[in-house]
Amino acid sequence: MDLILQNIEYTMEVLNKIEGEITKVIIGQKDIIRKVLIAIFCGGNVLLEGLPGVGKTHLVKSIAKVLNLKFSRIQFTPDLMPADIVGTNIISKDKDGFLNFTFQKGPIFANIILADEINRATPKTQSALLEAMQEKTVTVMGTTYKLDEPFFVLATQNPLEQEGTYPLPEAQQDRFMFKVDVPLPGFDEMIEIVNLTTESQMPEPNKIIEAREIIQIGEIIRKVPIARPVLEYAARLVLSTQPHIDQNEIAKKYLRFGAGPRALQHIVLGAKANALFEGRPNVAFDDIKSLAKSVLCHRIGLNFEAISEGKKPADIVEEILQSLKEW
């Protein structure tokens, strides 16, 4: 037990050092930085929704440098094909002159993938990411190739331009650990961003850890204890989004469907990581609450009444949080 506690304390130091290094080059967006890092260390994926130019690519590149991971950016377009992502077999000659099929790896063979404007590609191409996100493998012509770990997908969506897009189905959205809205920076942050980016040389983040250490930290995160009342609170929170349960008045009024077991897995695992970022060796109720909207909003479906009243998923989750008692 003492060894586990020592590992947890060491992990707290490393996580805070990583977060501090990234905030040197990313102005504001501390909540987004935290959630992206949580997802990486927990083996999850993140869906970011925000306007162009708010620093999504810069954020992912900076994280890749700090974690010393291979970065790959894929621009999703309507004509993008699955082979453009995962790779394809090409005909090549061996040293004896015989023709053979050789697998040419696609850009998905990296540690951190930025899937830019994922909703611009067709469902066939979007689904090419499903196996990689869930199984950490890709299959081409019956042959399965294992991706290097850690493997993380950060997909982005533009909330304004919906013409010519293919919205992600609920089943695919459920593969993302978090969905995070990226707000525009405030006045002071705007000034700071301009000062930072218009200087003669942009600051470069320093490398903190290696891939092997990221995997080890992920194992330590899973050992963080969570008390039974906190776990039960997380379970009640997820079940409170189900409209078919009689006592769920808010869900019955505003939701067509609610979140499932994967949401509970993600909120508990994410809460363990968040506890370490906060410098605590155990999960608190606040860890669950701080991740609730990012875990649940893309996993619930609004009904006609909610839409007609102008409700958003975040509003419904907030109402559920307000109605839910800790004990």
GROMACS .gro file of C-alpha atoms in nm:
model
  327
    1MET     CA    1   0.000   0.000   0.000
    2ASP     CA    2   0.288   0.239   0.082
    3LEU     CA    3   0.439   0.173  -0.261
    4ILE     CA    4   0.109   0.254  -0.432
    5LEU     CA    5   0.083   0.578  -0.231
    6GLN     CA    6   0.438   0.672  -0.326
    7ASN     CA    7   0.357   0.612  -0.693
    8ILE     CA    8   0.043   0.824  -0.661
    9GLU     CA    9   0.240   1.110  -0.502
   10TYR     CA   10   0.505   1.089  -0.775
   11THR     CA   11   0.232   1.088  -1.042
   12MET     CA   12   0.078   1.403  -0.891
   13GLU     CA   13   0.411   1.584  -0.929
   14VAL     CA   14   0.458   1.472  -1.290
   15LEU     CA   15   0.101   1.562  -1.392
   16ASN     CA   16   0.127   1.910  -1.246
   17LYS     CA   17   0.464   1.961  -1.416
   18ILE     CA   18   0.313   1.857  -1.752
   19GLU     CA   19   0.011   2.084  -1.708
   20GLY     CA   20   0.234   2.375  -1.608
   21GLU     CA   21   0.458   2.326  -1.913
   22ILE     CA   22   0.163   2.333  -2.153
   23THR     CA   23   0.013   2.647  -1.997
   24LYS     CA   24   0.337   2.829  -2.083
   25VAL     CA   25   0.248   2.817  -2.454
   26ILE     CA   26  -0.134   2.791  -2.441
   27ILE     CA   27  -0.311   3.100  -2.309
   28GLY     CA   28  -0.625   3.027  -2.109
   29GLN     CA   29  -0.823   2.710  -2.185
   30LYS     CA   30  -0.704   2.551  -1.861
   31ASP     CA   31  -1.017   2.337  -1.835
   32ILE     CA   32  -0.968   2.207  -2.191
   33ILE     CA   33  -0.598   2.135  -2.131
   34ARG     CA   34  -0.688   1.941  -1.817
   35LYS     CA   35  -0.955   1.730  -1.988
   36VAL     CA   36  -0.739   1.651  -2.291
   37LEU     CA   37  -0.457   1.537  -2.061
   38ILE     CA   38  -0.699   1.328  -1.853
   39ALA     CA   39  -0.823   1.154  -2.167
   40ILE     CA   40  -0.468   1.081  -2.287
   41PHE     CA   41  -0.360   0.928  -1.957
   42CYS     CA   42  -0.686   0.732  -1.927
   43GLY     CA   43  -0.664   0.596  -2.282
   44GLY     CA   44  -0.969   0.789  -2.402
   45ASN     CA   45  -1.050   1.028  -2.688
   46VAL     CA   46  -1.186   1.383  -2.701
   47LEU     CA   47  -1.430   1.561  -2.933
   48LEU     CA   48  -1.371   1.938  -2.942
   49GLU     CA   49  -1.631   2.176  -3.077
   50GLY     CA   50  -1.521   2.532  -3.141
   51LEU     CA   51  -1.468   2.806  -3.396
   52PRO     CA   52  -1.159   2.808  -3.619
   53GLY     CA   53  -0.855   2.986  -3.480
   54VAL     CA   54  -0.905   2.914  -3.110
   55GLY     CA   55  -0.583   2.712  -3.088
   56LYS     CA   56  -0.698   2.351  -3.117
   57THR     CA   57  -0.409   2.242  -3.342
   58HIS     CA   58  -0.154   2.436  -3.139
   59LEU     CA   59  -0.284   2.271  -2.823
   60VAL     CA   60  -0.245   1.917  -2.958
   61LYS     CA   61   0.099   1.988  -3.105
   62SER     CA   62   0.216   2.133  -2.772
   63ILE     CA   63   0.089   1.830  -2.580
   64ALA     CA   64   0.264   1.597  -2.825
   65LYS     CA   65   0.593   1.781  -2.769
   66VAL     CA   66   0.564   1.777  -2.390
   67LEU     CA   67   0.479   1.405  -2.390
   68ASN     CA   68   0.735   1.329  -2.665
   69LEU     CA   69   0.476   1.157  -2.885
   70LYS     CA   70   0.438   1.127  -3.262
   71PHE     CA   71   0.174   1.369  -3.389
   72SER     CA   72  -0.039   1.336  -3.704
   73ARG     CA   73  -0.304   1.572  -3.839
   74ILE     CA   74  -0.580   1.450  -4.073
   75GLN     CA   75  -0.798   1.707  -4.247
   76PHE     CA   76  -1.139   1.545  -4.300
   77THR     CA   77  -1.310   1.634  -4.628
   78PRO     CA   78  -1.607   1.483  -4.818
   79ASP     CA   79  -1.374   1.306  -5.065
   80LEU     CA   80  -1.153   1.150  -4.795
   81MET     CA   81  -1.155   0.768  -4.812
   82PRO     CA   82  -1.089   0.515  -4.532
   83ALA     CA   83  -0.763   0.410  -4.705
   84ASP     CA   84  -0.643   0.770  -4.680
   85ILE     CA   85  -0.657   0.729  -4.301
   86VAL     CA   86  -0.557   0.372  -4.221
   87GLY     CA   87  -0.337   0.299  -4.522
   88THR     CA   88  -0.353   0.052  -4.810
   89ASN     CA   89  -0.171  -0.233  -4.977
   90ILE     CA   90   0.047  -0.134  -5.272
   91ILE     CA   91   0.221  -0.354  -5.529
   92SER     CA   92   0.600  -0.359  -5.501
   93LYS     CA   93   0.888  -0.571  -5.627
   94ASP     CA   94   1.111  -0.770  -5.397
   95LYS     CA   95   1.486  -0.820  -5.450
   96ASP     CA   96   1.417  -1.115  -5.682
   97GLY     CA   97   1.185  -0.914  -5.903
   98PHE     CA   98   0.861  -1.077  -5.784
   99LEU     CA   99   0.554  -0.863  -5.727
  100ASN     CA  100   0.416  -0.849  -5.373
  101PHE     CA  101   0.161  -0.655  -5.177
  102THR     CA  102   0.319  -0.422  -4.922
  103PHE     CA  103   0.116  -0.240  -4.659
  104GLN     CA  104   0.165   0.136  -4.674
  105LYS     CA  105   0.074   0.281  -4.334
  106GLY     CA  106  -0.165   0.576  -4.322
  107PRO     CA  107  -0.144   0.884  -4.098
  108ILE     CA  108  -0.338   0.705  -3.824
  109PHE     CA  109  -0.015   0.526  -3.730
  110ALA     CA  110   0.090   0.787  -3.475
  111ASN     CA  111   0.039   0.842  -3.103
  112ILE     CA  112  -0.172   1.158  -3.115
  113ILE     CA  113  -0.417   1.207  -3.402
  114LEU     CA  114  -0.587   1.538  -3.473
  115ALA     CA  115  -0.899   1.454  -3.677
  116ASP     CA  116  -0.979   1.805  -3.800
  117GLU     CA  117  -1.347   1.874  -3.882
  118ILE     CA  118  -1.443   1.508  -3.855
  119ASN     CA  119  -1.805   1.581  -3.947
  120ARG     CA  120  -1.702   1.687  -4.300
  121ALA     CA  121  -1.618   1.328  -4.400
  122THR     CA  122  -1.875   1.067  -4.500
  123PRO     CA  123  -1.997   0.811  -4.242
  124LYS     CA  124  -1.790   0.541  -4.418
  125THR     CA  125  -1.472   0.737  -4.354
  126GLN     CA  126  -1.575   0.840  -4.003
  127SER     CA  127  -1.626   0.474  -3.913
  128ALA     CA  128  -1.266   0.398  -4.015
  129LEU     CA  129  -1.168   0.565  -3.688
  130LEU     CA  130  -1.402   0.349  -3.477
  131GLU     CA  131  -1.183   0.038  -3.462
  132ALA     CA  132  -0.871   0.245  -3.399
  133MET     CA  133  -1.034   0.443  -3.118
  134GLN     CA  134  -1.183   0.142  -2.942
  135GLU     CA  135  -0.953  -0.151  -3.019
  136LYS     CA  136  -0.626   0.038  -3.091
  137THR     CA  137  -0.595  -0.164  -3.415
  138VAL     CA  138  -0.676  -0.124  -3.786
  139THR     CA  139  -0.774  -0.400  -4.029
  140VAL     CA  140  -0.692  -0.386  -4.399
  141MET     CA  141  -0.786  -0.672  -4.636
  142GLY     CA  142  -0.826  -0.916  -4.348
  143THR     CA  143  -0.496  -0.831  -4.179
  144THR     CA  144  -0.501  -0.656  -3.841
  145TYR     CA  145  -0.227  -0.411  -3.750
  146LYS     CA  146  -0.173  -0.298  -3.390
  147LEU     CA  147  -0.127   0.073  -3.327
  148ASP     CA  148   0.149   0.200  -3.102
  149GLU     CA  149   0.042   0.298  -2.754
  150PRO     CA  150  -0.041   0.543  -2.616
  151PHE     CA  151  -0.294   0.622  -2.890
  152PHE     CA  152  -0.523   0.922  -2.867
  153VAL     CA  153  -0.771   1.083  -3.107
  154LEU     CA  154  -0.873   1.446  -3.073
  155ALA     CA  155  -1.149   1.522  -3.322
  156THR     CA  156  -1.280   1.872  -3.392
  157GLN     CA  157  -1.612   2.005  -3.520
  158ASN     CA  158  -1.704   2.352  -3.641
  159PRO     CA  159  -2.040   2.447  -3.480
  160LEU     CA  160  -2.122   2.711  -3.743
  161GLU     CA  161  -2.085   2.552  -4.084
  162GLN     CA  162  -2.333   2.263  -4.100
  163GLU     CA  163  -2.391   2.265  -4.476
  164GLY     CA  164  -2.225   1.966  -4.640
  165THR     CA  165  -2.146   1.795  -4.311
  166TYR     CA  166  -2.230   1.449  -4.178
  167PRO     CA  167  -2.316   1.468  -3.805
  168LEU     CA  168  -2.159   1.194  -3.597
  169PRO     CA  169  -2.414   0.926  -3.497
  170GLU     CA  170  -2.479   0.867  -3.127
  171ALA     CA  171  -2.293   0.534  -3.131
  172GLN     CA  172  -1.976   0.701  -3.258
  173GLN     CA  173  -2.004   0.996  -3.023
  174ASP     CA  174  -2.017   0.748  -2.736
  175ARG     CA  175  -1.661   0.641  -2.827
  176PHE     CA  176  -1.534   0.979  -2.712
  177MET     CA  177  -1.452   1.002  -2.344
  178PHE     CA  178  -1.525   1.377  -2.341
  179LYS     CA  179  -1.695   1.629  -2.564
  180VAL     CA  180  -1.567   1.978  -2.485
  181ASP     CA  181  -1.688   2.314  -2.614
  182VAL     CA  182  -1.401   2.554  -2.683
  183PRO     CA  183  -1.506   2.911  -2.599
  184LEU     CA  184  -1.359   3.221  -2.754
  185PRO     CA  185  -1.089   3.379  -2.533
  186GLY     CA  186  -1.176   3.684  -2.327
  187PHE     CA  187  -1.036   4.035  -2.374
  188ASP     CA  188  -0.727   3.991  -2.155
  189GLU     CA  189  -0.655   3.649  -2.304
  190MET     CA  190  -0.683   3.794  -2.656
  191ILE     CA  191  -0.421   4.056  -2.573
  192GLU     CA  192  -0.191   3.796  -2.420
  193ILE     CA  193  -0.231   3.563  -2.719
  194VAL     CA  194  -0.143   3.840  -2.966
  195ASN     CA  195   0.160   3.943  -2.762
  196LEU     CA  196   0.279   3.584  -2.744
  197THR     CA  197   0.221   3.493  -3.110
  198THR     CA  198   0.357   3.814  -3.266
  199GLU     CA  199   0.692   3.806  -3.090
  200SER     CA  200   1.004   3.723  -3.290
  201GLN     CA  201   1.011   3.368  -3.157
  202MET     CA  202   0.734   3.159  -3.007
  203PRO     CA  203   0.822   2.978  -2.683
  204GLU     CA  204   0.870   2.602  -2.719
  205PRO     CA  205   0.748   2.360  -2.452
  206ASN     CA  206   0.999   2.119  -2.300
  207LYS     CA  207   0.972   1.742  -2.313
  208ILE     CA  208   0.870   1.603  -1.973
  209ILE     CA  209   0.806   1.228  -2.011
  210GLU     CA  210   0.819   0.939  -2.260
  211ALA     CA  211   0.550   0.709  -2.400
  212ARG     CA  212   0.640   0.428  -2.160
  213GLU     CA  213   0.586   0.657  -1.860
  214ILE     CA  214   0.246   0.766  -1.994
  215ILE     CA  215   0.130   0.405  -1.994
  216GLN     CA  216   0.266   0.357  -1.640
  217ILE     CA  217   0.084   0.667  -1.518
  218GLY     CA  218  -0.236   0.532  -1.671
  219GLU     CA  219  -0.194   0.216  -1.463
  220ILE     CA  220  -0.137   0.421  -1.146
  221ILE     CA  221  -0.451   0.630  -1.216
  222ARG     CA  222  -0.662   0.313  -1.215
  223LYS     CA  223  -0.536   0.234  -0.863
  224VAL     CA  224  -0.662   0.562  -0.717
  225PRO     CA  225  -0.925   0.468  -0.455
  226ILE     CA  226  -1.286   0.581  -0.481
  227ALA     CA  227  -1.516   0.555  -0.181
  228ARG     CA  228  -1.841   0.364  -0.219
  229PRO     CA  229  -2.065   0.673  -0.165
  230VAL     CA  230  -1.878   0.864  -0.439
  231LEU     CA  231  -1.907   0.569  -0.678
  232GLU     CA  232  -2.278   0.538  -0.601
  233TYR     CA  233  -2.321   0.911  -0.664
  234ALA     CA  234  -2.159   0.873  -1.008
  235ALA     CA  235  -2.385   0.577  -1.086
  236ARG     CA  236  -2.698   0.767  -0.977
  237LEU     CA  237  -2.588   1.064  -1.189
  238VAL     CA  238  -2.562   0.850  -1.503
  239LEU     CA  239  -2.887   0.664  -1.432
  240SER     CA  240  -3.064   0.999  -1.377
  241THR     CA  241  -3.031   1.064  -1.752
  242GLN     CA  242  -3.252   0.764  -1.837
  243PRO     CA  243  -3.608   0.877  -1.923
  244HIS     CA  244  -3.758   0.528  -1.883
  245ILE     CA  245  -3.694   0.528  -1.505
  246ASP     CA  246  -4.006   0.659  -1.329
  247GLN     CA  247  -3.837   0.876  -1.063
  248ASN     CA  248  -3.625   1.063  -1.320
  249GLU     CA  249  -3.861   1.359  -1.368
  250ILE     CA  250  -3.607   1.580  -1.548
  251ALA     CA  251  -3.507   1.304  -1.791
  252LYS     CA  252  -3.869   1.203  -1.854
  253LYS     CA  253  -3.955   1.564  -1.936
  254TYR     CA  254  -3.662   1.656  -2.160
  255LEU     CA  255  -3.475   1.347  -2.289
  256ARG     CA  256  -3.535   1.082  -2.553
  257PHE     CA  257  -3.248   0.863  -2.433
  258GLY     CA  258  -2.976   0.878  -2.171
  259ALA     CA  259  -2.618   0.771  -2.106
  260GLY     CA  260  -2.508   0.410  -2.060
  261PRO     CA  261  -2.241   0.208  -1.877
  262ARG     CA  262  -1.952   0.352  -2.082
  263ALA     CA  263  -2.038   0.697  -1.947
  264LEU     CA  264  -2.003   0.568  -1.591
  265GLN     CA  265  -1.670   0.404  -1.674
  266HIS     CA  266  -1.538   0.726  -1.825
  267ILE     CA  267  -1.661   0.954  -1.549
  268VAL     CA  268  -1.509   0.735  -1.275
  269LEU     CA  269  -1.177   0.686  -1.453
  270GLY     CA  270  -1.158   1.054  -1.543
  271ALA     CA  271  -1.240   1.150  -1.183
  272LYS     CA  272  -0.946   0.940  -1.062
  273ALA     CA  273  -0.712   1.130  -1.292
  274ASN     CA  274  -0.866   1.466  -1.199
  275ALA     CA  275  -0.811   1.389  -0.830
  276LEU     CA  276  -0.438   1.348  -0.894
  277PHE     CA  277  -0.426   1.674  -1.092
  278GLU     CA  278  -0.591   1.840  -0.790
  279GLY     CA  279  -0.330   1.691  -0.556
  280ARG     CA  280  -0.562   1.441  -0.383
  281PRO     CA  281  -0.494   1.066  -0.350
  282ASN     CA  282  -0.863   0.976  -0.364
  283VAL     CA  283  -1.174   1.069  -0.563
  284ALA     CA  284  -1.408   1.337  -0.427
  285PHE     CA  285  -1.763   1.432  -0.526
  286ASP     CA  286  -1.626   1.746  -0.692
  287ASP     CA  287  -1.420   1.532  -0.931
  288ILE     CA  288  -1.739   1.367  -1.054
  289LYS     CA  289  -1.922   1.699  -1.085
  290SER     CA  290  -1.637   1.871  -1.272
  291LEU     CA  291  -1.646   1.607  -1.549
  292ALA     CA  292  -2.022   1.544  -1.561
  293LYS     CA  293  -2.108   1.774  -1.852
  294SER     CA  294  -1.809   1.671  -2.067
  295VAL     CA  295  -1.896   1.302  -2.021
  296LEU     CA  296  -2.276   1.317  -2.044
  297CYS     CA  297  -2.376   1.598  -2.284
  298HIS     CA  298  -2.290   1.407  -2.603
  299ARG     CA  299  -2.453   1.090  -2.470
  300ILE     CA  300  -2.805   1.223  -2.411
  301GLY     CA  301  -3.073   1.303  -2.669
  302LEU     CA  302  -3.309   1.599  -2.629
  303ASN     CA  303  -3.679   1.553  -2.703
  304PHE     CA  304  -3.911   1.801  -2.873
  305GLU     CA  305  -4.007   1.974  -2.548
  306ALA     CA  306  -3.643   2.046  -2.459
  307ILE     CA  307  -3.570   2.180  -2.808
  308SER     CA  308  -3.884   2.398  -2.811
  309GLU     CA  309  -3.782   2.549  -2.475
  310GLY     CA  310  -3.434   2.623  -2.606
  311LYS     CA  311  -3.266   2.380  -2.370
  312LYS     CA  312  -2.915   2.252  -2.435
  313PRO     CA  313  -2.768   1.921  -2.311
  314ALA     CA  314  -2.551   2.115  -2.063
  315ASP     CA  315  -2.866   2.276  -1.916
  316ILE     CA  316  -3.024   1.935  -1.858
  317VAL     CA  317  -2.710   1.791  -1.695
  318GLU     CA  318  -2.687   2.099  -1.472
  319GLU     CA  319  -3.048   2.052  -1.359
  320ILE     CA  320  -2.977   1.686  -1.281
  321LEU     CA  321  -2.666   1.782  -1.083
  322GLN     CA  322  -2.867   2.037  -0.884
  323SER     CA  323  -3.136   1.780  -0.801
  324LEU     CA  324  -2.895   1.501  -0.706
  325LYS     CA  325  -2.789   1.463  -0.343
  326GLU     CA  326  -2.442   1.339  -0.256
  327TRP     CA  327  -2.561   1.103   0.015
   0.00000   0.00000   0.00000
